[in-house]
Short mmCIF file of C-alpha atoms in Angstrom, two decimals:
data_model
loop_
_atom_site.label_atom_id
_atom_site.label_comp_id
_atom_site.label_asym_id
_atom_site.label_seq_id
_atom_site.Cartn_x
_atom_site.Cartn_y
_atom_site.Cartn_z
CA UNK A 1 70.80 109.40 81.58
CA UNK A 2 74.64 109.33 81.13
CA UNK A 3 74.67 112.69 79.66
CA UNK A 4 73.08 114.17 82.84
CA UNK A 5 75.03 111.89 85.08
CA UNK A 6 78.04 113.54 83.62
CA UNK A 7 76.93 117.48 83.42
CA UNK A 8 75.80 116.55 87.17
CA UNK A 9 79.10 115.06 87.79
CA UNK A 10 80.94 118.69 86.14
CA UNK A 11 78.59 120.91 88.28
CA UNK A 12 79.41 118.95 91.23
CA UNK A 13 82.84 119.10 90.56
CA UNK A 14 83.01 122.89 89.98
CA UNK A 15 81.28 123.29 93.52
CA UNK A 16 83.66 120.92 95.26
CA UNK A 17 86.51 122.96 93.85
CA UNK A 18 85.23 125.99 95.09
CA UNK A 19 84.46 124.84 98.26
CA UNK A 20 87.77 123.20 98.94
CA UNK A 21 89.91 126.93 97.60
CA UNK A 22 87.26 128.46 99.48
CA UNK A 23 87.40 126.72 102.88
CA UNK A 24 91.86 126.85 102.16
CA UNK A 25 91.48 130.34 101.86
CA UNK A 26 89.53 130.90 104.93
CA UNK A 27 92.79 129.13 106.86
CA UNK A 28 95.29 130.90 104.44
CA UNK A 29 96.67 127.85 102.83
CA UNK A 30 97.74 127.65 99.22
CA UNK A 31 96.05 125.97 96.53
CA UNK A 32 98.36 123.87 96.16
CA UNK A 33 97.78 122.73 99.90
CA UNK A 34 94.37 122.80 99.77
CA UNK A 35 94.47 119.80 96.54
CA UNK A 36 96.55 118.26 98.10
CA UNK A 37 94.58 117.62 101.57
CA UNK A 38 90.82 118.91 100.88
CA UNK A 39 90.57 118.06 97.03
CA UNK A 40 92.28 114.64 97.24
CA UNK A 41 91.31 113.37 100.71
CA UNK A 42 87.39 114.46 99.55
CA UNK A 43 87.90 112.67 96.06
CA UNK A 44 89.36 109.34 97.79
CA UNK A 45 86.97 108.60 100.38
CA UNK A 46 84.55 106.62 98.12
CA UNK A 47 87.92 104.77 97.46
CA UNK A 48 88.24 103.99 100.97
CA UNK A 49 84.39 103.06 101.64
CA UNK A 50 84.79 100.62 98.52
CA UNK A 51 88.57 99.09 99.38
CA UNK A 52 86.32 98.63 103.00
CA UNK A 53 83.64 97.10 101.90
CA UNK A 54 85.66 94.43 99.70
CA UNK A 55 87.99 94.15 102.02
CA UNK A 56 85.09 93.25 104.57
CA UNK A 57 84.29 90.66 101.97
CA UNK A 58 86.73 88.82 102.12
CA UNK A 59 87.84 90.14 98.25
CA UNK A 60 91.61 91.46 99.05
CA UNK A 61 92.79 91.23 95.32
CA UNK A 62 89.81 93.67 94.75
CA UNK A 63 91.50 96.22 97.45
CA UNK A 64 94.87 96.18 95.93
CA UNK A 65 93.09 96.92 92.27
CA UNK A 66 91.12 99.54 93.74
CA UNK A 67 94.06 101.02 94.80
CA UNK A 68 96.54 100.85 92.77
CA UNK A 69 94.25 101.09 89.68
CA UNK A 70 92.93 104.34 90.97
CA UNK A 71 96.62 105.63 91.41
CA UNK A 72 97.36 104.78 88.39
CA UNK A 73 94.43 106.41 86.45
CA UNK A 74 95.07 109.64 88.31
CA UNK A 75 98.75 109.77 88.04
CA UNK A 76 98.47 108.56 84.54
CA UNK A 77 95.42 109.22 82.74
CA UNK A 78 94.14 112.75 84.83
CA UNK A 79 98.06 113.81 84.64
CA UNK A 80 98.33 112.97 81.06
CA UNK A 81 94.74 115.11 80.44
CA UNK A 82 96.16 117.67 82.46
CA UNK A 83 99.39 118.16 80.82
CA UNK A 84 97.77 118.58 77.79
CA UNK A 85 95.41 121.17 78.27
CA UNK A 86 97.89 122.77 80.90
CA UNK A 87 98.94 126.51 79.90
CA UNK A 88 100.10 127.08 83.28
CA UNK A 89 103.74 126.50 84.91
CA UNK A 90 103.96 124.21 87.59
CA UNK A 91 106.92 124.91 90.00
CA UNK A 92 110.08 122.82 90.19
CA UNK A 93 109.47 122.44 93.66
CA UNK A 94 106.28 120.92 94.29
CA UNK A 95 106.43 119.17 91.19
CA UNK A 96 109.70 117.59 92.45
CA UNK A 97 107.45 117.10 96.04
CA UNK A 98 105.05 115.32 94.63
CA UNK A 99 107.36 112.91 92.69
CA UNK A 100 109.10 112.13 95.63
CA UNK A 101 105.92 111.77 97.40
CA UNK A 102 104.73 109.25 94.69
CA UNK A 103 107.84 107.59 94.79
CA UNK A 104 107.91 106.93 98.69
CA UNK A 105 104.23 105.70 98.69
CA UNK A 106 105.37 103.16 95.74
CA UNK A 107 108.38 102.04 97.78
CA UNK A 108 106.52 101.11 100.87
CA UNK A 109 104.31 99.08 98.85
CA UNK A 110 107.42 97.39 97.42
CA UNK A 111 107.89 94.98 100.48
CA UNK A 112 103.91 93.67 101.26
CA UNK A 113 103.49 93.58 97.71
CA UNK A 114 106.59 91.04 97.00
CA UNK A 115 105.67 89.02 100.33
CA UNK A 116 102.34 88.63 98.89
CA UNK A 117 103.52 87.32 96.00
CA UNK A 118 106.08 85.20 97.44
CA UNK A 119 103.87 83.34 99.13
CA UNK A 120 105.40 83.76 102.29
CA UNK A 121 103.02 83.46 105.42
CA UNK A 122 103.38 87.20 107.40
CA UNK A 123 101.95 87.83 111.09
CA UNK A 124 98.76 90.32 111.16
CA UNK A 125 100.97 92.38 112.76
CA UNK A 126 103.21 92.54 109.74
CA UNK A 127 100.59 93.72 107.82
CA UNK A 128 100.06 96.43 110.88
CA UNK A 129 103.17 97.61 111.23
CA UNK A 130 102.86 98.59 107.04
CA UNK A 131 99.35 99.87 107.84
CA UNK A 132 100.81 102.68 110.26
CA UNK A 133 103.77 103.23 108.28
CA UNK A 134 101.91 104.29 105.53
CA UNK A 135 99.25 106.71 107.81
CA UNK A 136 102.64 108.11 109.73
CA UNK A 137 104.31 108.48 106.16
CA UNK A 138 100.75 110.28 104.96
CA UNK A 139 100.55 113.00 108.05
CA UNK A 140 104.41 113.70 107.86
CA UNK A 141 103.69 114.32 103.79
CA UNK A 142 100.44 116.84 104.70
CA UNK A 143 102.84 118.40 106.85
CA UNK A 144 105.87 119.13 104.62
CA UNK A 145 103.22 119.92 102.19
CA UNK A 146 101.66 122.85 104.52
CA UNK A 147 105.44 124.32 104.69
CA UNK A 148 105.57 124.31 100.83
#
């Protein structure tokens, strides 16, 4: 049952790929582009529905592992897999994007995250005003990203 679940998990992989180049190509944007909106923004959204649903739960702690676990296993674990098997050059500039990119997303987690730890009671709108810094910071990324 696993071994299926992963050779359908490959197949649908391979499929998504191709759809994603396939659908970037169509609108003449780069591959590059086209990971960075279709391929991530498709692979994320059962990290959304399940950060939702916990969060609708009442579990918070489990949002924040979701999250940042996920992160972490892509940046770390996927890039480490990557960079092994890699026999391709990846260019100084979007490699030097996407590390600033990372690096900006990390910083405006810096100030919830130490609040939350602090202990120190925040309005809702506090938490709001984070919220839509991080979904402005996201569409101003996708859009220096398009002019890479």
């Amino acid at each position: 049952m696993y071994l299926s679940g992963f050779i359908m998990l490959a197949m649908g992989a391979h499929y998504f790929l191709d759809g994603a180049l396939g659908l970037a190509a169509e609108f003449g944007w780069k591959d590059g582009f086209a990971g960075f909106l279709l391929a991530a923004v498709g692979t994320s959204l059962p990290e959304l529905f399940t950060s939702l649903i916990a969060l609708k739960r009442g579990r918070a702690q489990a949002v924040l592992g979701n999250v940042v676990g996920s992160n972490a296993f892509n940046l770390l674990f996927t890039g480490g897999i990557v960079g092994l098997l890699a026999h391709q050059e990846f260019s100084d500039e979007t490699s030097l994007f996407m590390l600033f990119v990372n690096l900006g997303a990390t910083l405006l987690l810096i100030a919830p995250l130490l609040l939350l730890k602090l202990r120190i009671p925040t309005p809702r709108s506090i938490h709001a005003l984070v919220g839509l810094m991080m979904l402005t910071g996201y569409l101003m990324v996708i859009k220096y990203a398009y002019i890479l």
